[in-house]
Amino acid sequence: STQVSMETTHNSRSLATLDRVVPGMTLVLFIALAFSASLITPAFEATDERDHYTYVQYLALNKTLPVLTLDDPHYEDYQPPVYYVLGVLMTLPARAELLLPALAETNPFLTSDFDSVNGDNKNVLIHTNADIFPFSGVARGLHFARLASVIVGSVNGIMLLRLGRRLFPDAELMPAYIGLTLLVPSYVFSSGVLNNDGAGALGGTLVTWYCLKVVDDSDRRSNWFGLAMAMAFATLAKATTLALAPAVAVATILAWHRTADRRELVGNALFSGAIWFALTSWWFWRNIVLYGDPLALTRSWASLGQGNPLPVAWVWRSIPWIWQTYWGRFGAGTVPMPAIIYNGLTVLVVASLLGWIWR
């Protein structure tokens, strides 16, 4: 009986150690995969990557933000600047290459079958030896700029680990949590190419972290300051992160019900809002002056040839495509995974939802 008890204790300790080690190993695996994606993805094959790169170029060469125009539109020029500042810093070793125009020739043999996992000519552009490691010309500048996404993804992974340990005291849930947050194929891919989506994701993680801290200890002003800084970072990384505002509102309401000093809470909330406004208001005002609305949506839609938001019917028809691109369609959406993977993930999600409802 004693021997069985000792073996059971030993096995429990081994499993507990494994539960603590696996999340860290998953983070290391994610960083390695994101970095490999940055190396092997041909230049400008990721969606909108050339426009993201011209933003970095413009910012580095002119020391000011670009303006989205309709006569020569670079679609990403309306984006807020935080991510692109990091991209400029990453390209310092490739300053000479950054001076070169980001030209690329369209592949005339591009396949029209975007649903097939077989065949060639999936690349939208024609590539040369400049795309072979250690790279040269514009490709070298782009690969340095892509490191901004790898760094942002790595920081987000560290914060997700901290968030998970706060949310799941039961360590055996951590491997599943960190795997499902970091190892989604499309997130790995986007963390290796040039885009500001990863910065928006990091902003969301930071806002979630500080929302929890505000709920747990609403009397500490440093938590409100951190929430303001996190929301300001998110706003200036990607404008769509304004959708996080309801989360901040919910955290404030929960803190209101938990605190014993509501007068101080109101002061802290106003303090936090004032800091966010001070850090971000210049961006909204600039958009109003240049484009006529605080988020530059009108100019953004016009640059795509649209005068209004996308029709609901079009969005509904696009749900299968949206579902696939969420999990992973690589390149410019031209390289899908086998259908069995998408179907398997659908089964996993449905089973997870049913299990959550049952519990």
PDB file of C-alpha atoms in Angstrom, residues 64-267:
ATOM      1  CA  THR A  64       6.317  61.505 -40.685  1.00  0.00           C
ATOM      2  CA  LEU A  65       3.195  59.407 -41.210  1.00  0.00           C
ATOM      3  CA  PRO A  66       1.901  58.614 -44.706  1.00  0.00           C
ATOM      4  CA  VAL A  67      -1.452  59.863 -46.000  1.00  0.00           C
ATOM      5  CA  LEU A  68      -3.902  57.543 -47.742  1.00  0.00           C
ATOM      6  CA  THR A  69      -4.664  59.102 -51.147  1.00  0.00           C
ATOM      7  CA  LEU A  70      -6.995  57.907 -53.885  1.00  0.00           C
ATOM      8  CA  ASP A  71      -4.730  58.695 -56.842  1.00  0.00           C
ATOM      9  CA  ASP A  72      -1.932  56.352 -55.654  1.00  0.00           C
ATOM     10  CA  PRO A  73      -3.476  54.361 -52.811  1.00  0.00           C
ATOM     11  CA  HIS A  74      -1.384  52.231 -50.478  1.00  0.00           C
ATOM     12  CA  TYR A  75      -4.244  50.750 -48.516  1.00  0.00           C
ATOM     13  CA  GLU A  76      -2.484  50.455 -45.141  1.00  0.00           C
ATOM     14  CA  ASP A  77      -1.447  54.138 -45.026  1.00  0.00           C
ATOM     15  CA  TYR A  78      -4.412  54.996 -42.789  1.00  0.00           C
ATOM     16  CA  GLN A  79      -3.253  52.641 -40.023  1.00  0.00           C
ATOM     17  CA  PRO A  80      -2.012  53.955 -36.641  1.00  0.00           C
ATOM     18  CA  PRO A  81       1.777  54.027 -36.277  1.00  0.00           C
ATOM     19  CA  VAL A  82       2.972  52.007 -33.242  1.00  0.00           C
ATOM     20  CA  TYR A  83       3.725  48.742 -35.051  1.00  0.00           C
ATOM     21  CA  TYR A  84       5.419  50.508 -37.951  1.00  0.00           C
ATOM     22  CA  VAL A  85       7.759  52.391 -35.626  1.00  0.00           C
ATOM     23  CA  LEU A  86       8.986  49.001 -34.416  1.00  0.00           C
ATOM     24  CA  GLY A  87       9.313  47.929 -38.057  1.00  0.00           C
ATOM     25  CA  VAL A  88      11.547  50.954 -38.736  1.00  0.00           C
ATOM     26  CA  LEU A  89      13.773  49.996 -35.798  1.00  0.00           C
ATOM     27  CA  MET A  90      14.079  46.440 -37.095  1.00  0.00           C
ATOM     28  CA  THR A  91      15.212  47.658 -40.533  1.00  0.00           C
ATOM     29  CA  LEU A  92      18.125  49.754 -39.207  1.00  0.00           C
ATOM     30  CA  PRO A  93      20.643  47.068 -40.312  1.00  0.00           C
ATOM     31  CA  ALA A  94      19.138  47.238 -43.832  1.00  0.00           C
ATOM     32  CA  ARG A  95      19.004  51.010 -44.262  1.00  0.00           C
ATOM     33  CA  ALA A  96      20.422  50.888 -47.822  1.00  0.00           C
ATOM     34  CA  GLU A  97      17.859  48.282 -48.900  1.00  0.00           C
ATOM     35  CA  LEU A  98      15.078  50.376 -47.391  1.00  0.00           C
ATOM     36  CA  LEU A  99      15.820  53.079 -49.977  1.00  0.00           C
ATOM     37  CA  LEU A 100      14.920  50.735 -52.852  1.00  0.00           C
ATOM     38  CA  PRO A 101      11.379  50.873 -54.296  1.00  0.00           C
ATOM     39  CA  ALA A 102       9.192  47.918 -53.326  1.00  0.00           C
ATOM     40  CA  LEU A 103       8.573  46.743 -56.875  1.00  0.00           C
ATOM     41  CA  ALA A 104       7.372  43.252 -57.734  1.00  0.00           C
ATOM     42  CA  GLU A 105       6.188  41.607 -60.944  1.00  0.00           C
ATOM     43  CA  THR A 106       2.843  39.810 -60.931  1.00  0.00           C
ATOM     44  CA  ASN A 107       2.959  36.082 -61.705  1.00  0.00           C
ATOM     45  CA  PRO A 108       1.044  35.698 -65.013  1.00  0.00           C
ATOM     46  CA  PHE A 109       0.606  31.953 -64.364  1.00  0.00           C
ATOM     47  CA  LEU A 110      -1.056  32.343 -60.964  1.00  0.00           C
ATOM     48  CA  THR A 111      -3.529  29.504 -60.490  1.00  0.00           C
ATOM     49  CA  SER A 112      -7.215  30.295 -60.302  1.00  0.00           C
ATOM     50  CA  ASP A 113      -7.809  27.211 -58.115  1.00  0.00           C
ATOM     51  CA  PHE A 114      -7.359  28.577 -54.620  1.00  0.00           C
ATOM     52  CA  ASP A 115      -9.014  25.554 -52.992  1.00  0.00           C
ATOM     53  CA  SER A 116      -6.533  22.942 -54.166  1.00  0.00           C
ATOM     54  CA  VAL A 117      -3.592  21.920 -51.988  1.00  0.00           C
ATOM     55  CA  ASN A 118      -1.815  20.512 -55.045  1.00  0.00           C
ATOM     56  CA  GLY A 119      -0.118  22.110 -58.021  1.00  0.00           C
ATOM     57  CA  ASP A 120       2.226  25.037 -58.401  1.00  0.00           C
ATOM     58  CA  ASN A 121       1.922  28.744 -59.212  1.00  0.00           C
ATOM     59  CA  LYS A 122       0.394  29.578 -55.855  1.00  0.00           C
ATOM     60  CA  ASN A 123       2.648  32.625 -55.558  1.00  0.00           C
ATOM     61  CA  VAL A 124       1.044  35.904 -56.584  1.00  0.00           C
ATOM     62  CA  LEU A 125       4.418  37.391 -57.571  1.00  0.00           C
ATOM     63  CA  ILE A 126       7.470  36.288 -59.528  1.00  0.00           C
ATOM     64  CA  HIS A 127      10.521  35.738 -57.325  1.00  0.00           C
ATOM     65  CA  THR A 128      14.259  35.870 -57.995  1.00  0.00           C
ATOM     66  CA  ASN A 129      17.458  34.841 -56.229  1.00  0.00           C
ATOM     67  CA  ALA A 130      16.994  37.879 -53.988  1.00  0.00           C
ATOM     68  CA  ASP A 131      14.499  35.734 -52.053  1.00  0.00           C
ATOM     69  CA  ILE A 132      17.121  33.115 -51.211  1.00  0.00           C
ATOM     70  CA  PHE A 133      18.760  33.321 -47.776  1.00  0.00           C
ATOM     71  CA  PRO A 134      20.618  35.498 -46.731  1.00  0.00           C
ATOM     72  CA  PHE A 135      18.464  37.627 -49.083  1.00  0.00           C
ATOM     73  CA  SER A 136      19.348  40.818 -50.916  1.00  0.00           C
ATOM     74  CA  GLY A 137      17.766  44.029 -52.122  1.00  0.00           C
ATOM     75  CA  VAL A 138      14.199  44.793 -51.076  1.00  0.00           C
ATOM     76  CA  ALA A 139      13.722  41.212 -49.834  1.00  0.00           C
ATOM     77  CA  ARG A 140      16.478  41.767 -47.252  1.00  0.00           C
ATOM     78  CA  GLY A 141      14.816  44.925 -45.964  1.00  0.00           C
ATOM     79  CA  LEU A 142      11.476  43.122 -45.738  1.00  0.00           C
ATOM     80  CA  HIS A 143      12.902  40.176 -43.813  1.00  0.00           C
ATOM     81  CA  PHE A 144      14.391  42.521 -41.231  1.00  0.00           C
ATOM     82  CA  ALA A 145      11.057  44.346 -40.962  1.00  0.00           C
ATOM     83  CA  ARG A 146       9.270  41.021 -40.398  1.00  0.00           C
ATOM     84  CA  LEU A 147      11.204  40.619 -37.156  1.00  0.00           C
ATOM     85  CA  ALA A 148       8.819  43.220 -35.695  1.00  0.00           C
ATOM     86  CA  SER A 149       6.019  40.640 -35.964  1.00  0.00           C
ATOM     87  CA  VAL A 150       8.161  37.888 -34.433  1.00  0.00           C
ATOM     88  CA  ILE A 151       9.011  40.134 -31.463  1.00  0.00           C
ATOM     89  CA  VAL A 152       5.414  41.268 -30.962  1.00  0.00           C
ATOM     90  CA  GLY A 153       4.221  37.643 -31.132  1.00  0.00           C
ATOM     91  CA  SER A 154       6.857  36.563 -28.613  1.00  0.00           C
ATOM     92  CA  VAL A 155       5.853  39.270 -26.144  1.00  0.00           C
ATOM     93  CA  ASN A 156       2.213  38.333 -26.618  1.00  0.00           C
ATOM     94  CA  GLY A 157       3.123  34.714 -25.881  1.00  0.00           C
ATOM     95  CA  ILE A 158       4.805  35.707 -22.614  1.00  0.00           C
ATOM     96  CA  MET A 159       1.766  37.757 -21.592  1.00  0.00           C
ATOM     97  CA  LEU A 160      -0.571  34.892 -22.541  1.00  0.00           C
ATOM     98  CA  LEU A 161       1.443  32.621 -20.241  1.00  0.00           C
ATOM     99  CA  ARG A 162       1.030  35.097 -17.375  1.00  0.00           C
ATOM    100  CA  LEU A 163      -2.652  35.530 -18.159  1.00  0.00           C
ATOM    101  CA  GLY A 164      -3.188  31.771 -18.266  1.00  0.00           C
ATOM    102  CA  ARG A 165      -1.562  31.214 -14.887  1.00  0.00           C
ATOM    103  CA  ARG A 166      -3.875  33.862 -13.475  1.00  0.00           C
ATOM    104  CA  LEU A 167      -7.002  32.415 -15.100  1.00  0.00           C
ATOM    105  CA  PHE A 168      -6.245  28.716 -14.581  1.00  0.00           C
ATOM    106  CA  PRO A 169      -4.786  27.911 -11.148  1.00  0.00           C
ATOM    107  CA  ASP A 170      -5.276  24.259 -12.126  1.00  0.00           C
ATOM    108  CA  ALA A 171      -2.023  23.720 -14.028  1.00  0.00           C
ATOM    109  CA  GLU A 172      -3.342  20.787 -16.085  1.00  0.00           C
ATOM    110  CA  LEU A 173      -5.493  23.212 -18.118  1.00  0.00           C
ATOM    111  CA  MET A 174      -2.491  25.320 -19.142  1.00  0.00           C
ATOM    112  CA  PRO A 175      -1.131  23.133 -21.987  1.00  0.00           C
ATOM    113  CA  ALA A 176      -4.520  23.188 -23.746  1.00  0.00           C
ATOM    114  CA  TYR A 177      -4.931  26.927 -23.159  1.00  0.00           C
ATOM    115  CA  ILE A 178      -1.508  27.939 -24.430  1.00  0.00           C
ATOM    116  CA  GLY A 179      -1.705  25.532 -27.373  1.00  0.00           C
ATOM    117  CA  LEU A 180      -5.046  26.908 -28.525  1.00  0.00           C
ATOM    118  CA  THR A 181      -3.900  30.529 -28.180  1.00  0.00           C
ATOM    119  CA  LEU A 182      -0.439  30.297 -29.749  1.00  0.00           C
ATOM    120  CA  LEU A 183      -0.484  27.382 -32.187  1.00  0.00           C
ATOM    121  CA  VAL A 184      -3.387  28.358 -34.448  1.00  0.00           C
ATOM    122  CA  PRO A 185      -1.676  28.017 -37.866  1.00  0.00           C
ATOM    123  CA  SER A 186      -2.826  31.391 -39.213  1.00  0.00           C
ATOM    124  CA  TYR A 187      -1.543  33.154 -36.079  1.00  0.00           C
ATOM    125  CA  VAL A 188       1.835  31.466 -36.428  1.00  0.00           C
ATOM    126  CA  PHE A 189       1.986  32.543 -40.070  1.00  0.00           C
ATOM    127  CA  SER A 190       0.897  36.140 -39.428  1.00  0.00           C
ATOM    128  CA  SER A 191       3.483  36.387 -36.642  1.00  0.00           C
ATOM    129  CA  GLY A 192       6.181  35.756 -39.234  1.00  0.00           C
ATOM    130  CA  VAL A 193       5.121  38.269 -41.891  1.00  0.00           C
ATOM    131  CA  LEU A 194       4.745  42.044 -41.953  1.00  0.00           C
ATOM    132  CA  ASN A 195       1.351  43.186 -40.638  1.00  0.00           C
ATOM    133  CA  ASN A 196      -0.019  44.931 -37.546  1.00  0.00           C
ATOM    134  CA  ASP A 197      -2.467  42.157 -36.602  1.00  0.00           C
ATOM    135  CA  GLY A 198      -0.076  40.727 -34.020  1.00  0.00           C
ATOM    136  CA  ALA A 199       0.286  44.139 -32.399  1.00  0.00           C
ATOM    137  CA  GLY A 200      -3.504  44.309 -32.151  1.00  0.00           C
ATOM    138  CA  ALA A 201      -3.531  40.850 -30.545  1.00  0.00           C
ATOM    139  CA  LEU A 202      -0.894  41.944 -28.028  1.00  0.00           C
ATOM    140  CA  GLY A 203      -3.013  45.002 -27.253  1.00  0.00           C
ATOM    141  CA  GLY A 204      -5.987  42.723 -26.591  1.00  0.00           C
ATOM    142  CA  THR A 205      -3.957  40.529 -24.234  1.00  0.00           C
ATOM    143  CA  LEU A 206      -2.649  43.545 -22.319  1.00  0.00           C
ATOM    144  CA  VAL A 207      -6.127  45.060 -21.999  1.00  0.00           C
ATOM    145  CA  THR A 208      -7.506  41.729 -20.738  1.00  0.00           C
ATOM    146  CA  TRP A 209      -4.664  41.476 -18.205  1.00  0.00           C
ATOM    147  CA  TYR A 210      -5.284  44.921 -16.773  1.00  0.00           C
ATOM    148  CA  CYS A 211      -9.071  44.501 -16.821  1.00  0.00           C
ATOM    149  CA  LEU A 212      -8.586  41.524 -14.485  1.00  0.00           C
ATOM    150  CA  LYS A 213      -6.234  43.525 -12.267  1.00  0.00           C
ATOM    151  CA  VAL A 214      -8.755  46.379 -12.059  1.00  0.00           C
ATOM    152  CA  VAL A 215     -11.534  43.970 -11.086  1.00  0.00           C
ATOM    153  CA  ASP A 216      -9.359  42.287  -8.436  1.00  0.00           C
ATOM    154  CA  ASP A 217      -7.961  45.505  -6.934  1.00  0.00           C
ATOM    155  CA  SER A 218      -9.836  48.595  -8.103  1.00  0.00           C
ATOM    156  CA  ASP A 219      -8.378  50.809  -5.364  1.00  0.00           C
ATOM    157  CA  ARG A 220      -4.838  50.628  -6.733  1.00  0.00           C
ATOM    158  CA  ARG A 221      -4.331  53.500  -9.148  1.00  0.00           C
ATOM    159  CA  SER A 222      -1.394  51.769 -10.849  1.00  0.00           C
ATOM    160  CA  ASN A 223      -3.840  49.158 -12.213  1.00  0.00           C
ATOM    161  CA  TRP A 224      -5.931  51.892 -13.817  1.00  0.00           C
ATOM    162  CA  PHE A 225      -2.795  53.514 -15.204  1.00  0.00           C
ATOM    163  CA  GLY A 226      -1.747  50.171 -16.700  1.00  0.00           C
ATOM    164  CA  LEU A 227      -5.209  49.735 -18.231  1.00  0.00           C
ATOM    165  CA  ALA A 228      -4.984  53.192 -19.825  1.00  0.00           C
ATOM    166  CA  MET A 229      -1.535  52.453 -21.264  1.00  0.00           C
ATOM    167  CA  ALA A 230      -2.658  49.046 -22.560  1.00  0.00           C
ATOM    168  CA  MET A 231      -5.735  50.521 -24.250  1.00  0.00           C
ATOM    169  CA  ALA A 232      -3.665  53.362 -25.724  1.00  0.00           C
ATOM    170  CA  PHE A 233      -1.125  50.884 -27.101  1.00  0.00           C
ATOM    171  CA  ALA A 234      -3.929  48.785 -28.609  1.00  0.00           C
ATOM    172  CA  THR A 235      -5.634  51.822 -30.154  1.00  0.00           C
ATOM    173  CA  LEU A 236      -2.406  53.090 -31.730  1.00  0.00           C
ATOM    174  CA  ALA A 237      -1.482  49.599 -32.934  1.00  0.00           C
ATOM    175  CA  LYS A 238      -4.716  48.788 -34.781  1.00  0.00           C
ATOM    176  CA  ALA A 239      -7.896  50.855 -34.819  1.00  0.00           C
ATOM    177  CA  THR A 240     -10.177  47.792 -34.679  1.00  0.00           C
ATOM    178  CA  THR A 241      -9.048  47.235 -31.077  1.00  0.00           C
ATOM    179  CA  LEU A 242     -11.553  49.922 -30.099  1.00  0.00           C
ATOM    180  CA  ALA A 243     -13.887  46.904 -30.019  1.00  0.00           C
ATOM    181  CA  LEU A 244     -12.202  46.158 -26.666  1.00  0.00           C
ATOM    182  CA  ALA A 245     -14.041  49.112 -25.090  1.00  0.00           C
ATOM    183  CA  PRO A 246     -16.979  46.938 -23.876  1.00  0.00           C
ATOM    184  CA  ALA A 247     -14.481  44.738 -22.003  1.00  0.00           C
ATOM    185  CA  VAL A 248     -13.162  47.834 -20.216  1.00  0.00           C
ATOM    186  CA  ALA A 249     -16.751  48.865 -19.429  1.00  0.00           C
ATOM    187  CA  VAL A 250     -17.559  45.417 -17.992  1.00  0.00           C
ATOM    188  CA  ALA A 251     -14.398  45.493 -15.852  1.00  0.00           C
ATOM    189  CA  THR A 252     -15.384  48.925 -14.538  1.00  0.00           C
ATOM    190  CA  ILE A 253     -18.908  47.729 -13.673  1.00  0.00           C
ATOM    191  CA  LEU A 254     -17.549  44.670 -11.847  1.00  0.00           C
ATOM    192  CA  ALA A 255     -15.090  46.851  -9.955  1.00  0.00           C
ATOM    193  CA  TRP A 256     -17.983  49.178  -9.020  1.00  0.00           C
ATOM    194  CA  HIS A 257     -19.835  46.285  -7.400  1.00  0.00           C
ATOM    195  CA  ARG A 258     -16.765  45.021  -5.551  1.00  0.00           C
ATOM    196  CA  THR A 259     -15.202  48.200  -4.204  1.00  0.00           C
ATOM    197  CA  ALA A 260     -16.038  49.796  -0.873  1.00  0.00           C
ATOM    198  CA  ASP A 261     -15.005  53.260  -2.056  1.00  0.00           C
ATOM    199  CA  ARG A 262     -16.963  54.073  -5.214  1.00  0.00           C
ATOM    200  CA  ARG A 263     -15.961  57.712  -5.139  1.00  0.00           C
ATOM    201  CA  GLU A 264     -12.305  56.738  -5.484  1.00  0.00           C
ATOM    202  CA  LEU A 265     -13.213  54.282  -8.235  1.00  0.00           C
ATOM    203  CA  VAL A 266     -14.866  57.052 -10.256  1.00  0.00           C
ATOM    204  CA  GLY A 267     -11.734  59.158  -9.835  1.00  0.00           C
TER     205      GLY A 267
END
